[in-house]
Short mmCIF file of C-alpha atoms and ligand atoms in Angstrom, two decimals:
data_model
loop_
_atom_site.label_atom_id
_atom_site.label_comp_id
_atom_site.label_asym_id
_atom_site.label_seq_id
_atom_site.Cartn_x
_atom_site.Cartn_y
_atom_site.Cartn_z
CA UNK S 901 -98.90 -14.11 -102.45
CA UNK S 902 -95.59 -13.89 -103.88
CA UNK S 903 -93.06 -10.90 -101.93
CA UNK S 904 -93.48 -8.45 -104.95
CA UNK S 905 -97.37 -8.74 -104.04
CA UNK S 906 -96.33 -8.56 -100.45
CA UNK S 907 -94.44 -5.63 -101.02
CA UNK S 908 -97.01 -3.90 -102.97
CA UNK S 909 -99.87 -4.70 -99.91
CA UNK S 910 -97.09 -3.50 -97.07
CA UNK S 911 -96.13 -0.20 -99.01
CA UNK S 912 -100.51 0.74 -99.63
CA UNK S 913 -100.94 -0.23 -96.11
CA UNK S 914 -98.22 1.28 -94.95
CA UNK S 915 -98.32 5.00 -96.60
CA UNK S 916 -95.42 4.29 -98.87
CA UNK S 917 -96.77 4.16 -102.18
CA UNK S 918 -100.18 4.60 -103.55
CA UNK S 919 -101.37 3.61 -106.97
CA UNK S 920 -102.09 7.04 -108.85
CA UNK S 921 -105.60 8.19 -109.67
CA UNK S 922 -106.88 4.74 -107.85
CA UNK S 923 -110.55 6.63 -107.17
CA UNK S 924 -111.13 6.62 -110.83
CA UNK S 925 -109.83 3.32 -111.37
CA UNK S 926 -106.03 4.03 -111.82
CA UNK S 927 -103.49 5.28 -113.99
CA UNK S 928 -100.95 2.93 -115.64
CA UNK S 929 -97.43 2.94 -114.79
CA UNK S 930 -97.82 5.62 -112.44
CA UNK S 931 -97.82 6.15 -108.41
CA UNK S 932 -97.71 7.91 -105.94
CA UNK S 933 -95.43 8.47 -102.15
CA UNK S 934 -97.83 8.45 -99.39
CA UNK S 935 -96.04 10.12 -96.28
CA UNK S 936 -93.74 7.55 -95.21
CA UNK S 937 -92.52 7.01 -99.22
CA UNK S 938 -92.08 10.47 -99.23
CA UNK S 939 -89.18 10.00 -96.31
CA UNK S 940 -87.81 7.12 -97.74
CA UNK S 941 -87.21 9.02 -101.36
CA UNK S 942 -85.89 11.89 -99.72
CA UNK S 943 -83.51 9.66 -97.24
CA UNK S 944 -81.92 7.82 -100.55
CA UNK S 945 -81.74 11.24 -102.30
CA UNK S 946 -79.64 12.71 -99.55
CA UNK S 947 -77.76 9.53 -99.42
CA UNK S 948 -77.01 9.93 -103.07
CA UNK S 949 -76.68 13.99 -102.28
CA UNK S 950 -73.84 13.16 -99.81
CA UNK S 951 -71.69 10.41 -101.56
CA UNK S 952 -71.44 12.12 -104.36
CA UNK S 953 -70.71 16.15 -103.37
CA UNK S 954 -67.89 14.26 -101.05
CA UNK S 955 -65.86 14.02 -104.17
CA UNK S 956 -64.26 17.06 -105.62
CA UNK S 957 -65.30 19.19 -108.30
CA UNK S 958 -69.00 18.38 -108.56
CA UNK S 959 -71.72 21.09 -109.25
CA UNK S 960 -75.43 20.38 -108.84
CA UNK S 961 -77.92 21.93 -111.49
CA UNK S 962 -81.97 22.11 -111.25
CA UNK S 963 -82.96 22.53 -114.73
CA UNK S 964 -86.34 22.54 -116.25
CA UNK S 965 -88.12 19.27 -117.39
CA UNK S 966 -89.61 21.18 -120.70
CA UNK S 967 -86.99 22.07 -123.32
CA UNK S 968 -86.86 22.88 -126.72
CA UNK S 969 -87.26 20.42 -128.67
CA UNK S 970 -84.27 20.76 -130.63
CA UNK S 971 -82.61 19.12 -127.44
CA UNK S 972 -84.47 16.00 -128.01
CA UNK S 973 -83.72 15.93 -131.93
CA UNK S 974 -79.60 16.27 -131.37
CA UNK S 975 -79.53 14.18 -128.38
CA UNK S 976 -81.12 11.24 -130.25
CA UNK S 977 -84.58 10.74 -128.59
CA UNK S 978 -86.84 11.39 -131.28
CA UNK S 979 -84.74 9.12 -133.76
CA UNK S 980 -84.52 5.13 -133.79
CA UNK S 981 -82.05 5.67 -130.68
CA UNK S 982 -85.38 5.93 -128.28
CA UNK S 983 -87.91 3.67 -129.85
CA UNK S 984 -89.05 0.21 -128.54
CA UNK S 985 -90.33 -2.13 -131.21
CA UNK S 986 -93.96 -2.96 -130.28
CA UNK S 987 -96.53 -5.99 -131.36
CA UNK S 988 -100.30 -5.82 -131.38
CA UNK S 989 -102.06 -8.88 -130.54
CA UNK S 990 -104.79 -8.84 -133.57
CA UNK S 991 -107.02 -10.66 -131.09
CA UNK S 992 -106.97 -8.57 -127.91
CA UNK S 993 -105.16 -5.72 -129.81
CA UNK S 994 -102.84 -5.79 -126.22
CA UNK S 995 -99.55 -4.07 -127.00
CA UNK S 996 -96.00 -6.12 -125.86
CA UNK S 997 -92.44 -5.56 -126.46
CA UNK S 998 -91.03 -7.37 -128.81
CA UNK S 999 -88.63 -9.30 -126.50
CA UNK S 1000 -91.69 -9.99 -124.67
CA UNK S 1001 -93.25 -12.54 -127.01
CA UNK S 1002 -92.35 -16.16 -128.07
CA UNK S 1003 -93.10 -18.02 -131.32
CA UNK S 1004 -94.91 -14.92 -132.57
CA UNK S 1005 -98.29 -16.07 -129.95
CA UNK S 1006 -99.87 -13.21 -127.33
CA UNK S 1007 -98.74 -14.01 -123.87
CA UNK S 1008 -102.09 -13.19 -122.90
CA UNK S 1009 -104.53 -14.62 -124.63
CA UNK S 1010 -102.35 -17.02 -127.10
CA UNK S 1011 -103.64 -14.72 -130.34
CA UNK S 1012 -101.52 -13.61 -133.29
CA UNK S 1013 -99.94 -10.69 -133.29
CA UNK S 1014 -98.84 -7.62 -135.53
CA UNK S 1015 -95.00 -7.08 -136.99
CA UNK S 1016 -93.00 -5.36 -134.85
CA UNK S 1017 -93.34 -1.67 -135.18
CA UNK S 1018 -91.17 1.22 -133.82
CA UNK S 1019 -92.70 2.90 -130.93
CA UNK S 1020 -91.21 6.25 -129.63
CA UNK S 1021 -90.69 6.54 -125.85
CA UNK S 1022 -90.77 10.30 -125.14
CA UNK S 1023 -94.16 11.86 -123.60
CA UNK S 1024 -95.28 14.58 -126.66
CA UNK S 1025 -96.78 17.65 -125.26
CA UNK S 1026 -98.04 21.04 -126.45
CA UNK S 1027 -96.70 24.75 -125.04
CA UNK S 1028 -99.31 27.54 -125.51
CA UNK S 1029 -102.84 27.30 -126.59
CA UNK S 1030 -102.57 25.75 -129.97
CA UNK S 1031 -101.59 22.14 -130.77
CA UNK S 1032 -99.74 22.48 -133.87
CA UNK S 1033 -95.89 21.11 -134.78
CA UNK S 1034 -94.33 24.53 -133.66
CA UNK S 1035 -95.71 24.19 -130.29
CA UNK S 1036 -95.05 20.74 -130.28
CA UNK S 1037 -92.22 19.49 -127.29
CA UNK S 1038 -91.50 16.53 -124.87
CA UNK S 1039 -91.18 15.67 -121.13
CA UNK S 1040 -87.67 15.59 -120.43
CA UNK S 1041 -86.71 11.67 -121.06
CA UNK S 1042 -83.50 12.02 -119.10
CA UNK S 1043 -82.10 14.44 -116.72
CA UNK S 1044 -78.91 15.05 -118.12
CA UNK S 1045 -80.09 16.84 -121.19
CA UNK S 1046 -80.25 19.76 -119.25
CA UNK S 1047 -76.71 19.68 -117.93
CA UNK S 1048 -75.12 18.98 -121.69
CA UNK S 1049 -77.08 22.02 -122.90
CA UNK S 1050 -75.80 24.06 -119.94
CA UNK S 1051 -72.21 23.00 -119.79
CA UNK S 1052 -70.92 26.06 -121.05
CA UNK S 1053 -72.96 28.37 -118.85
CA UNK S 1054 -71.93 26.03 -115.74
CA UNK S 1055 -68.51 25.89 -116.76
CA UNK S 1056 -67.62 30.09 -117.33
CA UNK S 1057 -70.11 31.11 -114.51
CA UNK S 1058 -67.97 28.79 -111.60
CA UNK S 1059 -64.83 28.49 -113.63
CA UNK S 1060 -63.95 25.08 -113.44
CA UNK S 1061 -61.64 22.94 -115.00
CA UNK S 1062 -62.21 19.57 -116.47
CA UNK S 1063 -62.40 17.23 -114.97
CA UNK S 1064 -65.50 17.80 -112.86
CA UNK S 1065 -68.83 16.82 -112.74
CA UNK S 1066 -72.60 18.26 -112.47
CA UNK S 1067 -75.16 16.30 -110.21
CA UNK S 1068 -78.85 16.54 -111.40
CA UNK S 1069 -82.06 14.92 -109.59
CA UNK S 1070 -85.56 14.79 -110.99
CA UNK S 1071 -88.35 13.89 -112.81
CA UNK S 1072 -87.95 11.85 -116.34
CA UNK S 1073 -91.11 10.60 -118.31
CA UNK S 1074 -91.03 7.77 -120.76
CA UNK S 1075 -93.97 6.79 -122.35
CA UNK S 1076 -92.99 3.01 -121.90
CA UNK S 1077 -95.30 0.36 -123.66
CA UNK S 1078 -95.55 -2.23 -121.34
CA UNK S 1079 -94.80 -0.13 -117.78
CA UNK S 1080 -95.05 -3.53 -114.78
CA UNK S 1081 -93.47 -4.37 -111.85
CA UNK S 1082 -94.33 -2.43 -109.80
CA UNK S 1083 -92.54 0.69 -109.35
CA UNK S 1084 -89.91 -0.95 -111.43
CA UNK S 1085 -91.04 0.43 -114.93
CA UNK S 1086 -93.48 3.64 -114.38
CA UNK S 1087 -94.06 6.00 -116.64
CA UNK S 1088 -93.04 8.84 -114.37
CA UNK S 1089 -90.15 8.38 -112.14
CA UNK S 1090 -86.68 10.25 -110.72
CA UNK S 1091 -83.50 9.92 -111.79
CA UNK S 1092 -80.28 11.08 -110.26
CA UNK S 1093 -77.71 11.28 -112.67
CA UNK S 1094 -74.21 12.96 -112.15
CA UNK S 1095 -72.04 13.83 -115.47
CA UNK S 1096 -68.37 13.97 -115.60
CA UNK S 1097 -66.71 16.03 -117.67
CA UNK S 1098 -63.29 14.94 -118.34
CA UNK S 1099 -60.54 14.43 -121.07
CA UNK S 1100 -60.71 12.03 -123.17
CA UNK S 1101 -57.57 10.23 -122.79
CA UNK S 1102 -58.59 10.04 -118.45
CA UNK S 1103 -62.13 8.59 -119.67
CA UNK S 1104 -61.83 5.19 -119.24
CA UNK S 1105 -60.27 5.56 -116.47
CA UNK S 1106 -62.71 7.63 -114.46
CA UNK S 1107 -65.31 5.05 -115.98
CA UNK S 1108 -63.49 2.38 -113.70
CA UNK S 1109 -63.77 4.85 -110.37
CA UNK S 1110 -67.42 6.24 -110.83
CA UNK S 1111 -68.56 2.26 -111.15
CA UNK S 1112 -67.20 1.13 -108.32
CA UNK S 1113 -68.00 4.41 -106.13
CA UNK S 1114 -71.73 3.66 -107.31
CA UNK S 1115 -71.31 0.30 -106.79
CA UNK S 1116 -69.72 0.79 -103.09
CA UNK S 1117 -72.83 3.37 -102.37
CA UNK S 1118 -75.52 0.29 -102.74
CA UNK S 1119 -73.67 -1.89 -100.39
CA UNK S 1120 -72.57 0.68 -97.72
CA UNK S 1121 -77.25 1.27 -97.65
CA UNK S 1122 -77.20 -2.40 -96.90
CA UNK S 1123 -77.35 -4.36 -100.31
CA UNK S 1124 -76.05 -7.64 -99.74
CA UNK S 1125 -73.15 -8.67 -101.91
CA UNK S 1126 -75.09 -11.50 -103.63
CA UNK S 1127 -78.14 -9.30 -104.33
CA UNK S 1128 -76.11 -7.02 -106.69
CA UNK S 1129 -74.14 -7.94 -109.84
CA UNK S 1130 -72.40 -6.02 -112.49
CA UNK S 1131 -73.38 -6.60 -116.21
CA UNK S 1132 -70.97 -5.11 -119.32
CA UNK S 1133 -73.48 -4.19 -121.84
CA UNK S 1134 -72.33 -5.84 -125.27
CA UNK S 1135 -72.82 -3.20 -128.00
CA UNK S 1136 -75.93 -4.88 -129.34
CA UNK S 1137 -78.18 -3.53 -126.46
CA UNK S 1138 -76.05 -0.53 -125.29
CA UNK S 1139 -78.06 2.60 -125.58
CA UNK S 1140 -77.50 5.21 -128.83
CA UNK S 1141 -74.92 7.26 -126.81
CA UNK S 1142 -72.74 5.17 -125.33
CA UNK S 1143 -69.48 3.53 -126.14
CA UNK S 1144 -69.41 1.41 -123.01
CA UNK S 1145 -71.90 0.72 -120.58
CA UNK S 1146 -72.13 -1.39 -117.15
CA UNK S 1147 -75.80 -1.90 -115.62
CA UNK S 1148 -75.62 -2.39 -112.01
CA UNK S 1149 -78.36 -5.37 -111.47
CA UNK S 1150 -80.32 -6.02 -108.33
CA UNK S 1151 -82.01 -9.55 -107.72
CA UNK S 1152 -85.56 -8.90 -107.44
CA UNK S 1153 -87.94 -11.19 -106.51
CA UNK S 1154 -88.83 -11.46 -110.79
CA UNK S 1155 -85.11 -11.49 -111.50
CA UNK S 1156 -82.19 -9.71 -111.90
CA UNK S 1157 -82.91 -5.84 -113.17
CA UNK S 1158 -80.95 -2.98 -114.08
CA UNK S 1159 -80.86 -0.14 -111.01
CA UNK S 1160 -78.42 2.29 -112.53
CA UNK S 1161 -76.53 2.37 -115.40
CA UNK S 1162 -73.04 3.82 -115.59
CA UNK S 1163 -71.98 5.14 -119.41
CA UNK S 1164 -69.14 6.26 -121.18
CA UNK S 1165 -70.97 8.61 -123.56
CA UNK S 1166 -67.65 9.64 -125.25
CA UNK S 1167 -68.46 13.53 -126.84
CA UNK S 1168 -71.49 12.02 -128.44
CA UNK S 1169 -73.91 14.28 -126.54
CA UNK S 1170 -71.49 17.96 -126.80
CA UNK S 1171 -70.71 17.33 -130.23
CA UNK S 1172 -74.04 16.69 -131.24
CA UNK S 1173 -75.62 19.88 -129.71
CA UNK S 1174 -72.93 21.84 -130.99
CA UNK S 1175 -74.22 20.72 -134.77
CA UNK S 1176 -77.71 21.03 -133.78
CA UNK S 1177 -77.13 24.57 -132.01
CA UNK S 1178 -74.46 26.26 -133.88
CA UNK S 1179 -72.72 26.90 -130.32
CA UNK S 1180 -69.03 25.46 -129.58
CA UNK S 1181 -69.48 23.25 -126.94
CA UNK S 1182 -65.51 22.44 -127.07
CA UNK S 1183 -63.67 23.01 -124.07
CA UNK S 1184 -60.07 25.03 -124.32
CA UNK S 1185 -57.73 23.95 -122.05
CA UNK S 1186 -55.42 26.73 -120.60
CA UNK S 1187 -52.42 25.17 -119.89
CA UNK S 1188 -52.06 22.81 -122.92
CA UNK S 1189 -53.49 24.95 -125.56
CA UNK S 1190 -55.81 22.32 -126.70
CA UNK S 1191 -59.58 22.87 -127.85
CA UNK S 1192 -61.61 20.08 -127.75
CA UNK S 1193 -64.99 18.09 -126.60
CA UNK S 1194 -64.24 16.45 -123.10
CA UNK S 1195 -65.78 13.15 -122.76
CA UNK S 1196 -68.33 12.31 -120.04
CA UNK S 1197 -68.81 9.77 -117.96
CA UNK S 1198 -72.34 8.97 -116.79
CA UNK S 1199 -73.91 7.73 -113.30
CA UNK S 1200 -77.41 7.19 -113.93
CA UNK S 1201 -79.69 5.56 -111.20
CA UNK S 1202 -83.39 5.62 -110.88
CA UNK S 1203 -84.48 6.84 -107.69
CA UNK S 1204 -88.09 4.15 -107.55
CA UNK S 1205 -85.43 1.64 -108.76
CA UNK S 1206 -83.22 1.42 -105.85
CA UNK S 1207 -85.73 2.47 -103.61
CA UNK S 1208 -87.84 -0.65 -104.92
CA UNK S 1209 -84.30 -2.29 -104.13
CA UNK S 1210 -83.76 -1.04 -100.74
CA UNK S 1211 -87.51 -2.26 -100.01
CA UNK S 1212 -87.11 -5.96 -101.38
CA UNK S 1213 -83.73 -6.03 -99.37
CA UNK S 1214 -85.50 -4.64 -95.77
CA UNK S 1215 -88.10 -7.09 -95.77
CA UNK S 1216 -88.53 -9.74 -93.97
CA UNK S 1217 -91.16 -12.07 -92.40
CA UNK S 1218 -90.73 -14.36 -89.49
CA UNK S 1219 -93.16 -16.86 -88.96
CA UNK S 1220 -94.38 -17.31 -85.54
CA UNK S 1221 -93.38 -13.98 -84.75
CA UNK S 1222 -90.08 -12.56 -83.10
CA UNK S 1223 -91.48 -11.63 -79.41
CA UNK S 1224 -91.32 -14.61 -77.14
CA UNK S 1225 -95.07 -15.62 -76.05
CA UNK S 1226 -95.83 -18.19 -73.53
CA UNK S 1227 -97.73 -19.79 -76.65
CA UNK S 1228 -96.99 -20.35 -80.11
CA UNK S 1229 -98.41 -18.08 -82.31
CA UNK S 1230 -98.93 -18.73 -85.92
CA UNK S 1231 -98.58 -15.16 -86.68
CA UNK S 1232 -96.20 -13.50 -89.54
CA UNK S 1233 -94.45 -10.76 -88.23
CA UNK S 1234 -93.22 -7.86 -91.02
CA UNK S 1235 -89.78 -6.32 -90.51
CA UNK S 1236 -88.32 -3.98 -92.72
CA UNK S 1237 -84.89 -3.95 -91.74
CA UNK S 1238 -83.91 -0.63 -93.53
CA UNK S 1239 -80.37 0.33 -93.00
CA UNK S 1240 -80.26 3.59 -90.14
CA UNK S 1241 -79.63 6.20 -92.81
CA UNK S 1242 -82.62 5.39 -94.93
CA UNK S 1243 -85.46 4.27 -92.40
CA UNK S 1244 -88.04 6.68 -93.20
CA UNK S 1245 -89.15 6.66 -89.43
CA UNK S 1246 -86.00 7.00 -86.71
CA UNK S 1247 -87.89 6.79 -83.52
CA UNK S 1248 -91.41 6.44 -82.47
CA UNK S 1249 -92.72 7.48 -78.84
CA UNK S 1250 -95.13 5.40 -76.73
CA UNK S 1251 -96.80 5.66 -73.24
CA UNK S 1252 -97.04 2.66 -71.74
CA UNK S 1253 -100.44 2.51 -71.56
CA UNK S 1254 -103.47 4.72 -73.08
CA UNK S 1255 -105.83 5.62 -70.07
CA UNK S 1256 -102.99 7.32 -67.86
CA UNK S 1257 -103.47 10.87 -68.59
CA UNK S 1258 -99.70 11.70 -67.21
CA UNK S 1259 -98.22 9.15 -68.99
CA UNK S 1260 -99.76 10.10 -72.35
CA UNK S 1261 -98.41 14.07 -71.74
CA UNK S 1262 -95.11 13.12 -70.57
CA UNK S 1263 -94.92 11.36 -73.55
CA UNK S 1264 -95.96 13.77 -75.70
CA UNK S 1265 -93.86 15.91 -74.25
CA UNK S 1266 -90.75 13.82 -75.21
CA UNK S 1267 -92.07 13.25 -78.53
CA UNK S 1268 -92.26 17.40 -78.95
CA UNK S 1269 -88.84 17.49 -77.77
CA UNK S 1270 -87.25 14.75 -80.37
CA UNK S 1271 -89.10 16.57 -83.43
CA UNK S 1272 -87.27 18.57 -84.55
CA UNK S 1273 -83.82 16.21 -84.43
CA UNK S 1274 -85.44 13.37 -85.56
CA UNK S 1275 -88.31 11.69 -87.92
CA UNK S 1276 -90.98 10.60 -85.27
CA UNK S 1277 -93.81 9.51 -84.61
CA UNK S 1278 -96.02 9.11 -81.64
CA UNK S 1279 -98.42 5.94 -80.95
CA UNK S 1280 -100.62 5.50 -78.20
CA UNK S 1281 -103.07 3.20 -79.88
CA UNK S 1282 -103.24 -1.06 -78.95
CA UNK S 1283 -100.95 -3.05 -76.64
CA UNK S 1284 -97.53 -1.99 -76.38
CA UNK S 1285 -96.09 -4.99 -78.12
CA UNK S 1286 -98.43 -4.35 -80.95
CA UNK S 1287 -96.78 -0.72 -81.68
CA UNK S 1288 -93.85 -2.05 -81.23
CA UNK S 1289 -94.65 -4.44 -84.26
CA UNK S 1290 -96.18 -1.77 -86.40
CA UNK S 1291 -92.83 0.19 -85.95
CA UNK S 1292 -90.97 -2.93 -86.82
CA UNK S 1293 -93.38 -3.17 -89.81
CA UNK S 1294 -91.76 0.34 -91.36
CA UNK S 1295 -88.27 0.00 -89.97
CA UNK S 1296 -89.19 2.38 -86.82
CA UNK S 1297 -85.13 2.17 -85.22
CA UNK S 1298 -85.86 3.19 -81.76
CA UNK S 1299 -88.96 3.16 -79.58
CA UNK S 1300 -89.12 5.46 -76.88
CA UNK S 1301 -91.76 4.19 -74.14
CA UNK S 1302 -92.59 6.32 -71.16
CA UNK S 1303 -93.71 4.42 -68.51
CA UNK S 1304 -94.66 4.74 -64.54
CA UNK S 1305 -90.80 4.87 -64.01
CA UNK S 1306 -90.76 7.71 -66.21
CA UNK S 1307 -93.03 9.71 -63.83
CA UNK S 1308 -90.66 9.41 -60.80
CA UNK S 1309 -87.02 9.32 -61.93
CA UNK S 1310 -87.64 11.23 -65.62
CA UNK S 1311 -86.05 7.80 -67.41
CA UNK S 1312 -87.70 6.30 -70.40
CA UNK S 1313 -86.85 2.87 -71.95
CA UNK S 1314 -85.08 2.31 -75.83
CA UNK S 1315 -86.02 -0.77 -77.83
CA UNK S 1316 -83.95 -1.07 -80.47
CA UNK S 1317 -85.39 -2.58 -83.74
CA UNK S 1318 -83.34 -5.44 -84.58
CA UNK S 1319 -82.19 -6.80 -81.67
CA UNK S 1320 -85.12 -5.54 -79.77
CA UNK S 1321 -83.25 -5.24 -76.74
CA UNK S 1322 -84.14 -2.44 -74.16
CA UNK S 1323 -81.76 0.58 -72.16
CA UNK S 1324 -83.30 3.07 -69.80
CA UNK S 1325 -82.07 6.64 -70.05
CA UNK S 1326 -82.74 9.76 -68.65
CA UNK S 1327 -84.91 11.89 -70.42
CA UNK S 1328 -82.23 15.07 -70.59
CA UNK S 1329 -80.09 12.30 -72.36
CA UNK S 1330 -82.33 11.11 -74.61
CA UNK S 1331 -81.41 13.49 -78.04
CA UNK S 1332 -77.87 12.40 -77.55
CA UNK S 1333 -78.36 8.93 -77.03
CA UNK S 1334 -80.59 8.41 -80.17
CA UNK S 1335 -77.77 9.82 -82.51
CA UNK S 1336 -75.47 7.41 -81.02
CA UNK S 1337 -77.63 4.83 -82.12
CA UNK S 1338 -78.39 6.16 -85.54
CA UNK S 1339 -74.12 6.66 -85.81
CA UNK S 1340 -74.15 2.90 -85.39
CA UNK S 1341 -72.67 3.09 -81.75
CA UNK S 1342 -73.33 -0.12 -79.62
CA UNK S 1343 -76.82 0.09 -78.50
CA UNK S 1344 -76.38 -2.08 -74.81
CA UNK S 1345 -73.59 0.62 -74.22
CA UNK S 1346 -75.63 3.49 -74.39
CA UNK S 1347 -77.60 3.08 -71.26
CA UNK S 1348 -78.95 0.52 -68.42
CA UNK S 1349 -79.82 -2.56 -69.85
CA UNK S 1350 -83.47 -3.54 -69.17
CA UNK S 1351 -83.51 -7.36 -67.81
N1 LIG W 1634 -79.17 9.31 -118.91
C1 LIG W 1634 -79.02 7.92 -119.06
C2 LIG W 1634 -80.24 7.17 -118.82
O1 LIG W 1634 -81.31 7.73 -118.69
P1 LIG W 1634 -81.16 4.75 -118.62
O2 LIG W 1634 -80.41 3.45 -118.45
O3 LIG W 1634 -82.15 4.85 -119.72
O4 LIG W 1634 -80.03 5.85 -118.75
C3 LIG W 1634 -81.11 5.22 -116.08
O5 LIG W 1634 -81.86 5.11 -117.25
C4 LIG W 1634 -81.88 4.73 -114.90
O6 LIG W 1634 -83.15 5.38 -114.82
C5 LIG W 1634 -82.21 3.24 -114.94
O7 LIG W 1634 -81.14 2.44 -114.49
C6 LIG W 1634 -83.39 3.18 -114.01
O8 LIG W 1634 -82.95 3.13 -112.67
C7 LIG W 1634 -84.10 4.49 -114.26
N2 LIG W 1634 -85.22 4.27 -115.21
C8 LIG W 1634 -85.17 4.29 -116.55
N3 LIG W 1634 -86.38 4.04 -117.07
C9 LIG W 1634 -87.23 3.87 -116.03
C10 LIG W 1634 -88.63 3.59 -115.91
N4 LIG W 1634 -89.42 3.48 -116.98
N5 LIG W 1634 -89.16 3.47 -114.67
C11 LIG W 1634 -88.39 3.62 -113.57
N6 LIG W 1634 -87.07 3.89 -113.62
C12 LIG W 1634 -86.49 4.01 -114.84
#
C-alpha cells in the first residue's frame, strides 16, 4: 500500500473522512468529515480565522453559494475562462483531461480517443419548480464572487478605506472531469479566500506581503521547508483573471500540487461587474480626489487541500513500534504528529485499568472536568499501552491516566505524545497544566517526572 492508500485506510478507520453515499456504492469526487475530520477542518479554519483577522483592516463576509447568474457570466465562468478540454476514449467512452493523455491512446484501456472538447466546470442547477433557461443558475465556483458583488455594500456600511480586505470561507462546487486523489480534487470542497482591496499603484506590492504571510502560515502548522515550494505561474496556465499568479505547492506522496493560489486579479473582476450590472463599482478616494477600480489581491487556499497536506505531513509509521518491549515486535505503529494547534483531539483520559469501579469514576470525573476547555476523549477499552497507541494514531497530545495513586493523593500522570514521556500532577492543576503544554511550554517542567 502506498501512504496515499495508507492515508485513505487511517482517515475511514479513524472517523476523519468517509467516502460520500458509500451504502449505495459511492459518489464521485465527493466525501464526507466523520467526527474527528470535522475537528481537524474546524482547527485549520480557525488557524486561517486567526492569522489573517491579526492584520488590519480585514472584514469577514458569509454570502450565499446561489447567485444570479449574471455573476457567473461577468466574472468569466461560463465562458472559455472555466472550461477544461476533455477526451472520450471511443472504446471505454472514459472521459480524461486533455493533459492527461499521451500519444492520443486511453490511459486506461490503451483505446482511441475523441478531439478535445471544451467542458464547463460550474455545477448547473434550477431555482423554482420549472427547469427552463430563466431559472437556470450555478453552485458558486469560487467564494469570492460574493465579496466582488458586495464590495460596495461592505465598503459604505463599515466605511473603510482601501486598502483592506474581506475574508470569506465556504463551500465551492466544480463539476471537475476527472475528480482523484483523494480529497485532493472533489467535486465539493471549502475554500478560504481573503480579497484585498487596494490601489493599484500598492498592488504589487501587497502581492509580495500576502504570499509570504500565506506562505509563513503553512510552516508556522508544521510544514517542513522542503515539503512546500513556490511556483510563478507563466501566463500560459494562469487563470482568466489574473495578471500574476504564485501557486503554493505541497509534495504529496503523487507529486508536487497546488494548495493555494495567491492572484493579482488587477480590476478584472470590479470592472467587469460594473459592465455586466450597470452599478459603479469604482472606488472615490477622499483625500486625493481620484475615482477609480482598486485592484485586488487574492489568497485563495482550499481547505481539503491543506488539510490533505497537514495529514501527509503528520504521518508517520515506525516499524517495530515506539514503546520499548522486552521483545521485538514486528508491529507498525501510526503517529500522526499534528502540530498542537490543529490536533483534532488535545487530550484523552484513561483509568488505568477497566474492572476498578473507582478508578473508572474518578476518571470520568476528570474527563467531565477537562470538557469544556479542551477536545477530549475518554478510553477505557484494551491495555493501557494500546490506548495510548490509538491516541498516538490521531495525534491525541496528552493522555491523562488515573491510576491507584490517583485515589490517595488526587495526582494523575501526563504522557505526552511525541516524546511520550510522563509528569504526575495534581488533579486541581490539571486545566492549567494542559494549556501549558498546548502553548508549547516544556513538558518535563510542568510537573514530577515519572521514572
Ligand atoms: N478564487 C480563486 C480560485 O478559486 P483556484 O486556484 O481555482 O482559485 C483555489 O482555487 C484553491 O481552491 C486551490 O488552490 C485549491 O486549494 C482549492 N481547490 C480548487 N479546486 C479544487 C477541487 N476541485 N478540489 C479541492 N480543492 C480545490
Amino acid at each position: 500500500m502506498d501512504k496515499t492508500q495508507k492515508i485513505i485506510s487511517l482517515c475511514k478507520r479513524r472517523g476523519f473522512i468517509f467516502p460520500s453515499s458509500e451504502i449505495y456504492g459511492g459518489f464521485g469526487g465527493v466525501y464526507d468529515f466523520g467526527p474527528l475530520g470535522v475537528e481537524l477542518k474546524k482547527n485549520i479554519k480557525n488557524a486561517w480565522l486567526r492569522a489573517m483577522t491579526a492584520e488590519e483592516n480585514i472584514v469577514p463576509l458569509d454570502s450565499a453559494i446561489l447567485m444570479n447568474s449574471k455573476v457567473w457570466q461577468a466574472s468569466g465562468h461560463l465562458t472559455a475562462g472555466f472550461s477544461d478540454e476533455l477526451v472520450e476514449c471511443k472504446s471505454c467512452h472514459k472521459r480524461f483531461k486533455l493533459d492527461e493523455i499521451k500519444r492520443n491512446k486511453c490511459p486506461e484501456c490503451g483505446g482511441l480517443v475523441t478531439k478535445p472538447r471544451k467542458f464547463n466546470l460550474m455545477m448547473k442547477t434550477f431555482i423554482g419548480p420549472v427547469e427552463n433557461e430563466t431559472t437556470t443558475t450555478y453552485l458558486r465556483a469560487e467564494t469570492c464572487q460574493g465579496i466582488f458583488v458586495n464590495f460596495l455594500n461592505i465598503l459604505n456600511s463599515m466605511r473603510l478605506k482601501i486598502p483592506f480586505g474581506v475574508i470569506q470561507i465556504g463551500k465551492s462546487f466544480r463539476n471537475e472531469v476527472n475528480p482523484k486523489n483523494f480529497i485532493f480534487r472533489t467535486r465539493e470542497f471549502e475554500q478560504m479566500e481573503m480579497e484585498w482591496f487596494c490601489s493599484p499603484k500598492e498592488a504589487n506590492r501587497f502581492f509580495d506581503f500576502w504570499a509570504e504571510k500565506r506562505i509563513k502560515w503553512y510552516f508556522d502548522l508544521g510544514i517542513k521547508k522542503e515539503n512546500l515550494r513556490v511556483r510563478e505561474v507563466p501566463e500560459e496556465e494562469r487563470a482568466h483573471y489574473a495578471q500574476r499568479q504564485i501557486d503554493i505547492e505541497y509534495h504529496f506522496p503523487f507529486g508536487w500540487k497546488e494548495i493555494e493560489g495567491i492572484h493579482n486579479r488587477g480590476d478584472f473582476d470590479l470592472s467587469n461587474h460594473t459592465k455586466h450590472s450597470g452599478e459603479d463599482l469604482k472606488y472615490f478616494d477622499e483625500e486625493t480626489k481620484d475615482k477609480y477600480f482598486p485592484y485586488i489581491i487574492e489568497t485563495s487556499a482550499g481547505v481539503e487541500r491543506s488539510l490533505f497536506a497537514f495529514l501527509c505531513e503528520a504521518y508517520q509509521e515506525i516499524k517495530g513500534g515506539r514503546t520499548k518491549t522486552t521483545k521485538p515486535t514486528k508491529e507498525v505503529e501510526i503517529l500522526l504528529k499534528f502540530h498542537k494547534t490543529l490536533a483534532p483531539i488535545k487530550v484523552a483520559v484513561l483509568p488505568l485499568v477497566r474492572n476498578k469501579p473507582e478508578l473508572a469514576k474518578r476518571a470520568k470525573e476528570v474527563y467531565q472536568m477537562l470538557k469544556p476547555n479542551f477536545t477530549c476523549q475518554y478510553d477505557e477499552l484494551g491495555s493501557i499501552g494500546r490506548r495510548y497507541r490509538r491516541g498516538d494514531e490521531v495525534g491525541v497530545i496528552a493522555s491523562v491516566t488515573c491510576d491507584f495513586q490517583t485515589l490517595e493523593d488526587n495526582t494523575v500522570t501526563i504522557r505526552e505524545r511525541d516524546s511520550m514521556k510522563q509528569i504526575r500532577v495534581e488533579i486541581s492543576k490539571l486545566k492549567e497544566v494542559i494549556q501549558k503544554i498546548l502553548a508549547g511550554e516544556e513538558f518535563l517542567k510542568l510537573g514530577k517526572i515519572v521514572k
